[in-house]
PDB file of C-alpha atoms in Angstrom:
ATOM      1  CA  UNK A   6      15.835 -13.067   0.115  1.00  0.00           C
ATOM      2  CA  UNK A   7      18.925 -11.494   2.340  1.00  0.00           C
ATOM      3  CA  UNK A   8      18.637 -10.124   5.471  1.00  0.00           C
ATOM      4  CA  UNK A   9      19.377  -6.491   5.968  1.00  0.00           C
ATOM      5  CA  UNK A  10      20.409  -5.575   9.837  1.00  0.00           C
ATOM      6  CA  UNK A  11      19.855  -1.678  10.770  1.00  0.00           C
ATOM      7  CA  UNK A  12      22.051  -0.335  13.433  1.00  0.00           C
ATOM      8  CA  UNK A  13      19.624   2.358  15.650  1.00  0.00           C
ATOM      9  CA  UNK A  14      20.877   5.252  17.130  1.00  0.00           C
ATOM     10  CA  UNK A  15      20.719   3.260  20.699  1.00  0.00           C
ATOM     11  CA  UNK A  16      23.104   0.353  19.019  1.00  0.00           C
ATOM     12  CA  UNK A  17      20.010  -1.854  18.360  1.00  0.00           C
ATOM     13  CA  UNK A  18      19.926  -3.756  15.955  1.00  0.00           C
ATOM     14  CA  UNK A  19      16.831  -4.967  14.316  1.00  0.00           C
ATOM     15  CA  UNK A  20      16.912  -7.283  11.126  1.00  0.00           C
ATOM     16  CA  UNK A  21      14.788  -6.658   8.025  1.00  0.00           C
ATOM     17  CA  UNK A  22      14.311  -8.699   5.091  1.00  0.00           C
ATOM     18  CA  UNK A  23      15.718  -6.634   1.801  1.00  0.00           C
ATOM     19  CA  UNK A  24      13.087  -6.715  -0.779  1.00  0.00           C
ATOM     20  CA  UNK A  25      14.609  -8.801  -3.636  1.00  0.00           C
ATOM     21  CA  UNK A  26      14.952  -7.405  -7.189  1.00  0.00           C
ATOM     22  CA  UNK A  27      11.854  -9.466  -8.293  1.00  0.00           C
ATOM     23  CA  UNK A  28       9.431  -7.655  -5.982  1.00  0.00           C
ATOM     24  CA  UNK A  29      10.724  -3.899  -6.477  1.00  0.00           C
ATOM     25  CA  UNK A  30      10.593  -4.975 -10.417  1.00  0.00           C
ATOM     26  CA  UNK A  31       6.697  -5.515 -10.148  1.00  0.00           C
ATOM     27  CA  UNK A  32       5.934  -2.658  -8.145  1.00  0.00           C
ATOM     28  CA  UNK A  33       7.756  -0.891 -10.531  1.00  0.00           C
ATOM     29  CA  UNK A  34       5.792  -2.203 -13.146  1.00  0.00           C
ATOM     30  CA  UNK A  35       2.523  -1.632 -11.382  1.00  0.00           C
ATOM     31  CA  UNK A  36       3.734   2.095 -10.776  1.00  0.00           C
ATOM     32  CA  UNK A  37       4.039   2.560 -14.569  1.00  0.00           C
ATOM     33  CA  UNK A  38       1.103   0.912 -15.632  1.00  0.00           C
ATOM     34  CA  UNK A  39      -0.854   3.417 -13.211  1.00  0.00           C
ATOM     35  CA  UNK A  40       0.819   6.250 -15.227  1.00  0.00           C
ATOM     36  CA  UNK A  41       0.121   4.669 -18.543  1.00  0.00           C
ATOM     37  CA  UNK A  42      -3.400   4.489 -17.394  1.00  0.00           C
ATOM     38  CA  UNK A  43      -3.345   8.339 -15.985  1.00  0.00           C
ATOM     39  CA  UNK A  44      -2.135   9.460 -19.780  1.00  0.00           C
ATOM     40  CA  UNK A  45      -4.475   7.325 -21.659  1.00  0.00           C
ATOM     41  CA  UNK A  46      -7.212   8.653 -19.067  1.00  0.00           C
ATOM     42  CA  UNK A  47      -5.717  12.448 -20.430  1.00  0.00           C
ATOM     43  CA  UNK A  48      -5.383  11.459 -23.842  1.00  0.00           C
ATOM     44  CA  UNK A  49      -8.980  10.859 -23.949  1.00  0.00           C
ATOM     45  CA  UNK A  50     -10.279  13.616 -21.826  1.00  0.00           C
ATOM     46  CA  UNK A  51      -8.484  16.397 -22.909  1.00  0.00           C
ATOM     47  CA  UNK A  52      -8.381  15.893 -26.532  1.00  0.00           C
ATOM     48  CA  UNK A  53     -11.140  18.522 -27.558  1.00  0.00           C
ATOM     49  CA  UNK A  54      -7.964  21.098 -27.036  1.00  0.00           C
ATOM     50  CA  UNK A  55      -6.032  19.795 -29.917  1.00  0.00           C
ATOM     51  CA  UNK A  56      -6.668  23.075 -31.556  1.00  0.00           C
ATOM     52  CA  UNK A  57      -5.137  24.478 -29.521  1.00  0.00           C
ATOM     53  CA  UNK A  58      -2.331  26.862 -30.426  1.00  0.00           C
ATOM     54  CA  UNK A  59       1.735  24.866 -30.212  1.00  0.00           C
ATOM     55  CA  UNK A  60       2.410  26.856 -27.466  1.00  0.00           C
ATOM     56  CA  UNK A  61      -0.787  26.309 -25.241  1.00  0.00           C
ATOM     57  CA  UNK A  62      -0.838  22.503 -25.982  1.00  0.00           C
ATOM     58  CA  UNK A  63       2.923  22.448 -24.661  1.00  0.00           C
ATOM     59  CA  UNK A  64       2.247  24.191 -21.597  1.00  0.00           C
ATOM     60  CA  UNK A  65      -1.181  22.492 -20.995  1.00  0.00           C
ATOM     61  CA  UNK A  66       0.532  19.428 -21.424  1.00  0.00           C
ATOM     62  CA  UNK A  67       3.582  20.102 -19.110  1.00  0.00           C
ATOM     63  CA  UNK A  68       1.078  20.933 -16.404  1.00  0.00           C
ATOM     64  CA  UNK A  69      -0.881  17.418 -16.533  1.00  0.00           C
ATOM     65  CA  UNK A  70       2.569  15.827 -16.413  1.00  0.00           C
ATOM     66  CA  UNK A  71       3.141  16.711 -13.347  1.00  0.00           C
ATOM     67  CA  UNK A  72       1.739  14.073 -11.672  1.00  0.00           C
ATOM     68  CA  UNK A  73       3.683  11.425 -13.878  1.00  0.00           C
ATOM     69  CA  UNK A  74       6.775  13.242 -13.058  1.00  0.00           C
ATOM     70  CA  UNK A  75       6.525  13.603  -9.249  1.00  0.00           C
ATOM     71  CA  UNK A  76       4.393  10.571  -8.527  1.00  0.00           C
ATOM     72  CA  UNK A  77       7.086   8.306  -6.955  1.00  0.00           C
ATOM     73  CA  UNK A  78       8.199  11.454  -5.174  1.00  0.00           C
ATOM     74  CA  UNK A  79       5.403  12.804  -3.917  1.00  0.00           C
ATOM     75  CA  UNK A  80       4.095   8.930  -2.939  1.00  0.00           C
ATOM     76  CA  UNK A  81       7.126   7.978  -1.345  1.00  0.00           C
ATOM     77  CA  UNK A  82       7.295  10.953   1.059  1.00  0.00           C
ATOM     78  CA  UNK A  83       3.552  11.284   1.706  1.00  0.00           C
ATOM     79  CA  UNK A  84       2.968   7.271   2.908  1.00  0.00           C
ATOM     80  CA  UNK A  85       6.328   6.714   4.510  1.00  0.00           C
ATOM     81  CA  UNK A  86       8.406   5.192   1.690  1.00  0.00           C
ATOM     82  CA  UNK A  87       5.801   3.631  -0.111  1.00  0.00           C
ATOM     83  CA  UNK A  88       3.886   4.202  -3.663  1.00  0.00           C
ATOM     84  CA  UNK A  89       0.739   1.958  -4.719  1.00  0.00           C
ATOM     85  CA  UNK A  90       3.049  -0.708  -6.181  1.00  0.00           C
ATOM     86  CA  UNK A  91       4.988  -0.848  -3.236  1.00  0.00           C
ATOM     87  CA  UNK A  92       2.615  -0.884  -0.914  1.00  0.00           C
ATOM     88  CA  UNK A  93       0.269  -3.713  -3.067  1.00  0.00           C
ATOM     89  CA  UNK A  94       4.096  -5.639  -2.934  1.00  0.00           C
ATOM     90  CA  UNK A  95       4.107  -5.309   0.884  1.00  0.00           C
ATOM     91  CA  UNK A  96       8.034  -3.303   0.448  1.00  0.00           C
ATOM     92  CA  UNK A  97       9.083   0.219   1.721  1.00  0.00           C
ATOM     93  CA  UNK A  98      11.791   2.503   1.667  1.00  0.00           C
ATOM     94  CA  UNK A  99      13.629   2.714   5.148  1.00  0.00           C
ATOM     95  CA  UNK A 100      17.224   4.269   5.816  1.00  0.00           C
ATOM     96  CA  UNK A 101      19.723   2.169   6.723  1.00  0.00           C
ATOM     97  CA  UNK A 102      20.947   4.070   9.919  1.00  0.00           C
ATOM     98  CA  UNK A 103      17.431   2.969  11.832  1.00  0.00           C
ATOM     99  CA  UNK A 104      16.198   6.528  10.875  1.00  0.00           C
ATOM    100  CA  UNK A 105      13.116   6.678   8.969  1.00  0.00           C
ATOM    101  CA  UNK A 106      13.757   8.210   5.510  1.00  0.00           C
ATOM    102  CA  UNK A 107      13.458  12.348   5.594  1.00  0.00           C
ATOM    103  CA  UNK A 108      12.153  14.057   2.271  1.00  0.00           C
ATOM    104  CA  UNK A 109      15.982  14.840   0.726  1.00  0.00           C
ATOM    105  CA  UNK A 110      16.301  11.335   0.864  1.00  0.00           C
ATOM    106  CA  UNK A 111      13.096  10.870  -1.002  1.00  0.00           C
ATOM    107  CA  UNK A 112      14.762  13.880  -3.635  1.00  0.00           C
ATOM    108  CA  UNK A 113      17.984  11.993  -4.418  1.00  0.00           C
ATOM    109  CA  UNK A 114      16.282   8.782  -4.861  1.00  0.00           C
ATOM    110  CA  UNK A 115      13.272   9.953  -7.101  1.00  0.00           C
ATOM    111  CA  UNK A 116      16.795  12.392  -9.356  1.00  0.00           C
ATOM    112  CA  UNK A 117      19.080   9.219  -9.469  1.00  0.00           C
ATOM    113  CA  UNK A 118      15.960   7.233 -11.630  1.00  0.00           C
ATOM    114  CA  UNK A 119      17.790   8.751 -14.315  1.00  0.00           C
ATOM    115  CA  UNK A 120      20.611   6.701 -13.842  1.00  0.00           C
ATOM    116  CA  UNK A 121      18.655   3.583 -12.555  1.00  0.00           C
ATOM    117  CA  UNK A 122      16.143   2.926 -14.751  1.00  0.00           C
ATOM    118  CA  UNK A 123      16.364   5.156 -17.969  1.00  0.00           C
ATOM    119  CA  UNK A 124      20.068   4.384 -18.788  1.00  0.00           C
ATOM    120  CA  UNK A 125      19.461   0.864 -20.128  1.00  0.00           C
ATOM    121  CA  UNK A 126      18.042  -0.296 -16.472  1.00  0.00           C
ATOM    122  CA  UNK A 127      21.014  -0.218 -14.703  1.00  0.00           C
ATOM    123  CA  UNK A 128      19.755  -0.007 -11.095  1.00  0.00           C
ATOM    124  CA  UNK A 129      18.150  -3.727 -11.851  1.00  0.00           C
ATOM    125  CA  UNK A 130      21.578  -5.284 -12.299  1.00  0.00           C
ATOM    126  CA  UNK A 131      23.004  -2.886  -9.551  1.00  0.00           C
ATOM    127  CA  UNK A 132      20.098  -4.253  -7.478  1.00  0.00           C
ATOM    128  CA  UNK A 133      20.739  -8.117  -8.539  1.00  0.00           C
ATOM    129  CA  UNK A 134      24.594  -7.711  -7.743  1.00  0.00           C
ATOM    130  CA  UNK A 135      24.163  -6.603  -3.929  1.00  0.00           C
ATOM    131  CA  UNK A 136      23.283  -8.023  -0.484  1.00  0.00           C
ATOM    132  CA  UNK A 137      21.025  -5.049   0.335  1.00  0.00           C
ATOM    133  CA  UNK A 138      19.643  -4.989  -2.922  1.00  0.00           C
ATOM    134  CA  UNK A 139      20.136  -1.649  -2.778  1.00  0.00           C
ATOM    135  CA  UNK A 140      20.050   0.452  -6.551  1.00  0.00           C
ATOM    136  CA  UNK A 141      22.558   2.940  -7.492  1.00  0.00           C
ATOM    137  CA  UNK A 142      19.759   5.971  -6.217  1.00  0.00           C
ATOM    138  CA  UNK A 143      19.396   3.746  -2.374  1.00  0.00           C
ATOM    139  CA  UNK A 144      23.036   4.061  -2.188  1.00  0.00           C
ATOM    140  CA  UNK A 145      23.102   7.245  -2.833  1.00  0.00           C
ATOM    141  CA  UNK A 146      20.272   8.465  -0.426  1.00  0.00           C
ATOM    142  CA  UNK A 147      21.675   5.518   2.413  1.00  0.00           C
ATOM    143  CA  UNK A 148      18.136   3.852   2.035  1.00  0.00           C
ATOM    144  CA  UNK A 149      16.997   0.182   1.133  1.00  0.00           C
ATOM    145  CA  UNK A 150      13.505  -1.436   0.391  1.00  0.00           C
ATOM    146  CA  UNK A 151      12.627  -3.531   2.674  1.00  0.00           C
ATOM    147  CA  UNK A 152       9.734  -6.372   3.034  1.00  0.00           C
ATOM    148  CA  UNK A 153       6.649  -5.954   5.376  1.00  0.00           C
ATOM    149  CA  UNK A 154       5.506  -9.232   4.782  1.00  0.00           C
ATOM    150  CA  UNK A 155       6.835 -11.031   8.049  1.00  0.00           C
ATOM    151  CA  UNK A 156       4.135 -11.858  10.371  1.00  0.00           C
ATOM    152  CA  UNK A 157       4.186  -9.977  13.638  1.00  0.00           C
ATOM    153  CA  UNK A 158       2.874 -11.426  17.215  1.00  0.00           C
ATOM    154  CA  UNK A 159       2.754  -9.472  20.490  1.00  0.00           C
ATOM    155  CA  UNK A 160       6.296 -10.831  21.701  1.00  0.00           C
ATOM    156  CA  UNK A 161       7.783  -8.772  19.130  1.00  0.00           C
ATOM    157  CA  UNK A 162       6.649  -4.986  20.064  1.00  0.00           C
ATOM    158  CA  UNK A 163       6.021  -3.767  23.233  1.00  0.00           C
ATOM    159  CA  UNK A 164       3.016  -4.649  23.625  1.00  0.00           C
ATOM    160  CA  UNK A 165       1.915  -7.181  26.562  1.00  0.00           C
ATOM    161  CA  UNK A 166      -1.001  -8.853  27.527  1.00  0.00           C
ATOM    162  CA  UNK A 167      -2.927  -7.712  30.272  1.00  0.00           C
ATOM    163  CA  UNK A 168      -6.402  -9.198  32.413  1.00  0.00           C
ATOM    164  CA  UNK A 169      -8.883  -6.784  32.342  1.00  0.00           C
ATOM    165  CA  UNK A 170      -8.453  -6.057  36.376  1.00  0.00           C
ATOM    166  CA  UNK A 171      -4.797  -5.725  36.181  1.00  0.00           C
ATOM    167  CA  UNK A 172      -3.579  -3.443  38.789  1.00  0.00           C
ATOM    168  CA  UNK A 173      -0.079  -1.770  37.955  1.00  0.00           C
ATOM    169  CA  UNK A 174       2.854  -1.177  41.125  1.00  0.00           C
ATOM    170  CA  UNK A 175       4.751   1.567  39.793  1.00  0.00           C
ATOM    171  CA  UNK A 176       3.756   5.060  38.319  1.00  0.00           C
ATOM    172  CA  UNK A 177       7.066   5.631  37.446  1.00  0.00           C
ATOM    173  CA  UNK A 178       7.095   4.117  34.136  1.00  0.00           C
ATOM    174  CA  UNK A 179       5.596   6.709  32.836  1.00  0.00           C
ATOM    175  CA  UNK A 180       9.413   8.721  32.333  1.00  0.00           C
ATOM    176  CA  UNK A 181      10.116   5.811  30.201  1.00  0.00           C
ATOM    177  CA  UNK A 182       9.655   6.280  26.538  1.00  0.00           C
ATOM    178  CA  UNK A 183       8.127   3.489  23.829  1.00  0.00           C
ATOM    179  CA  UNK A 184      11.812   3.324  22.379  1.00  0.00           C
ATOM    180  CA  UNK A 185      12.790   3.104  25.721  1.00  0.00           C
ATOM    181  CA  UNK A 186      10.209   0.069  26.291  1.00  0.00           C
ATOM    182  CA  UNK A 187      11.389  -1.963  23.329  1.00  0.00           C
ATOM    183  CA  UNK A 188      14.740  -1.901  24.198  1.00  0.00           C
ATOM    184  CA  UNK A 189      13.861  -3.813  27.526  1.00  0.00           C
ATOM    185  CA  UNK A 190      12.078  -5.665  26.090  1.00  0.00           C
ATOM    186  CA  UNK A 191      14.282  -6.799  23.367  1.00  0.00           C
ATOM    187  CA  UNK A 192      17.162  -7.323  26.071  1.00  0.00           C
ATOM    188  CA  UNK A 193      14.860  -8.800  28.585  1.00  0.00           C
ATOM    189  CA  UNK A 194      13.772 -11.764  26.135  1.00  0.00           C
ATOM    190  CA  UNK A 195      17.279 -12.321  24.942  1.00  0.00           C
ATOM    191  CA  UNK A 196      19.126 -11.789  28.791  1.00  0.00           C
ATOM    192  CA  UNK A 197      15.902 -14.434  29.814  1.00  0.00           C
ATOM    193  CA  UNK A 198      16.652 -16.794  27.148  1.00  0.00           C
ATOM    194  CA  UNK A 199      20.414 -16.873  27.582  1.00  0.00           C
ATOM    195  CA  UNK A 200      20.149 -16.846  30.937  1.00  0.00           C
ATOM    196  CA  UNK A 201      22.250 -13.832  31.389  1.00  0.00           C
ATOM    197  CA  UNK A 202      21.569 -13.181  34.970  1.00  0.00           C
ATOM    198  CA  UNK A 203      24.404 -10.402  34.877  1.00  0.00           C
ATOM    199  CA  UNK A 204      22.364  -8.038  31.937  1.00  0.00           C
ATOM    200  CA  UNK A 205      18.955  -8.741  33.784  1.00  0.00           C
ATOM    201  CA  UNK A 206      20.814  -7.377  36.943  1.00  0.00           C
ATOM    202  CA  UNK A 207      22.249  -4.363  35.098  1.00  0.00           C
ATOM    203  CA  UNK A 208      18.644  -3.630  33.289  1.00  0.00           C
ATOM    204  CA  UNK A 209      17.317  -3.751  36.127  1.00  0.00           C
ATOM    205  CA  UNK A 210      19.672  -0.559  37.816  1.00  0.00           C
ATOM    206  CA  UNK A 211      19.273   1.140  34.826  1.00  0.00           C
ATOM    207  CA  UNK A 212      15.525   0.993  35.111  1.00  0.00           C
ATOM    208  CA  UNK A 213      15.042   2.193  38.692  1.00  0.00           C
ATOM    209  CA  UNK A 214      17.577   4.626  37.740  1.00  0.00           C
ATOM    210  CA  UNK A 215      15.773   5.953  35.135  1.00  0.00           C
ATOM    211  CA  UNK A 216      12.446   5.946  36.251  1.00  0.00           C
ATOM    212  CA  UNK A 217      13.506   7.082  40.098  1.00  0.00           C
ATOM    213  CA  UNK A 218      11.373   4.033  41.698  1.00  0.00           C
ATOM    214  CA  UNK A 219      12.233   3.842  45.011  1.00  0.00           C
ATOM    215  CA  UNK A 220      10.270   1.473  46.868  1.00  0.00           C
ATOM    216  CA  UNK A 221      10.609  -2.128  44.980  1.00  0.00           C
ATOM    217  CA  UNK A 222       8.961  -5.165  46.759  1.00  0.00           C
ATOM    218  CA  UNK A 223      10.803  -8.080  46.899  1.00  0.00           C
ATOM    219  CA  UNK A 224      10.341  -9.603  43.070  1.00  0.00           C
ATOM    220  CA  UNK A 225      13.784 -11.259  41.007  1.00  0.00           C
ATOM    221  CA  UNK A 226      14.926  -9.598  38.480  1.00  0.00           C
ATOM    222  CA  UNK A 227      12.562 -11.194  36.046  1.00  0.00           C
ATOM    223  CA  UNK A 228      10.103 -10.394  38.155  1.00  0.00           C
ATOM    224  CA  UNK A 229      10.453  -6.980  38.021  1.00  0.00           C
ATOM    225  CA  UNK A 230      11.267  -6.029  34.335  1.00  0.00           C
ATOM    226  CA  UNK A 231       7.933  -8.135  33.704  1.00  0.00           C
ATOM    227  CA  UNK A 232       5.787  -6.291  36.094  1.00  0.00           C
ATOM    228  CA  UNK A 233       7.523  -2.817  34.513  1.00  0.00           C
ATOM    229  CA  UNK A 234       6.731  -3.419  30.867  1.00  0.00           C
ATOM    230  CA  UNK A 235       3.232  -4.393  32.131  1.00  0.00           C
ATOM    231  CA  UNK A 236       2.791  -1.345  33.763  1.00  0.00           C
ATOM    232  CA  UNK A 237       3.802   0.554  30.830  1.00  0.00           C
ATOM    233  CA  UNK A 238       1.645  -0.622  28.485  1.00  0.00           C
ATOM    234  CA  UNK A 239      -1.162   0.013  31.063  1.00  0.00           C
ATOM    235  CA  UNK A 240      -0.722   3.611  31.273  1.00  0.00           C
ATOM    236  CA  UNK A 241       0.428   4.808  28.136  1.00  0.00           C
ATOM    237  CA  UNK A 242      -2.932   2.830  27.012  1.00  0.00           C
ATOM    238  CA  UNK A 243      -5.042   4.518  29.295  1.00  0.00           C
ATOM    239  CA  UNK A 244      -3.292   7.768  29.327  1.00  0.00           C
TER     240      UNK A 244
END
């Protein structure tokens, strides 16, 4: 399984495992075999208008195609880059630039199945020949499938923990943003790890800056950045 690294729009960069060609290969399969179910389901239903006349029967059955047609479309854009099988396989659609994936990009991926899997199954070796696993339709769109599978703890959101009679020091952090949160966070765990007294220093201007806080008691640098992600998750929870 390779790793696929997204570059934000704020020159993050957060790492993703790319969803190998094994796992978007059963959720294909589990895609069709809904489908094959939905037209047997048909089949069986709706056979009392056989006598119908040619023309009827072709219309009638364009209309309860539909959903066949469209159903990796329509899937994809309503659940956020996922269908059933995806979402049973734990993978989803993402873009690559950090953005999440906008209907058009939905569009181009759903037209270039043509290419990818009706055309002797050419986005499986396309998919099995690159590092993002990405098929000839993700290319297209800039998107890649990605796994959701990794186990998450606290450390890595922006989420802290609080004591139930925590009292916060600075209203302030309020102007910040969650986007704004994670990337302190993110720098303040590496800068603290490192020991990179010269970033903690620097996130720490660019905080008061930010936020206007102009009374600071005396608190390092650590400190400080600690008690302001605190404080942020306290209000935005009990805003």
């Amino acid at each position: 399984m390779s790793e696929l690294q997204i570059n934000t729009t704020q020159n993050v960069k957060i790492t993703f495992n790319a969803s190998g060609a094994g796992e978007r290969l059963l959720a294909f399969i589990i895609d069709m075999a809904i489908k094959i179910g939905y037209l047997m389901v048909l089949a069986s239903s709706f056979g009392v208008f056989d006598n119908m006349d040619q023309w009827s029967q072709i219309a009638l059955n364009t209309l309860l195609s539909f959903p066949v047609m469209f159903y990796t479309l329509a899937l994809e854009s309503l659940f956020n880059g996922q269908t059933l099988g995806k979402r049973i396989m734990k993978i989803r659609v993402v873009k690559i630039d950090g953005y999440q994936a906008s209907f058009s990009d939905y569009v181009v991926r759903w037209f270039f199945r043509i290419v990818d899997i009706y055309i002797f199954g050419l986005g499986f070796f396309v998919m099995a020949m690159n590092k993002k696993t990405q098929r000839i339709g993700d290319m297209a769109a800039g998107t890649a499938v990605i796994v959701l599978k990794d186990k998450v703890n606290i450390s890595h959101t922006i989420l802290e923990n609080l004591t139930e009679n925590y009292k916060p020091s600075y209203p302030n952090v309020i102007k910040l943003s969650d986007n704004d949160a994670r990337i302190i966070k993110e720098m303040f765990n590496t800068s603290k790890l490192s020991k990179d007294y010269k970033t903690l220093i620097k996130l720490r201007e660019k905080i008061l800056e930010v936020t206007g806080i102009k009374v600071v008691k005396q608190k390092s640098d650590t400190e400080f950045i600690s008690v302001i992600l605190k404080d942020y998750n306290f209000y935005t929870q009990n805003m």
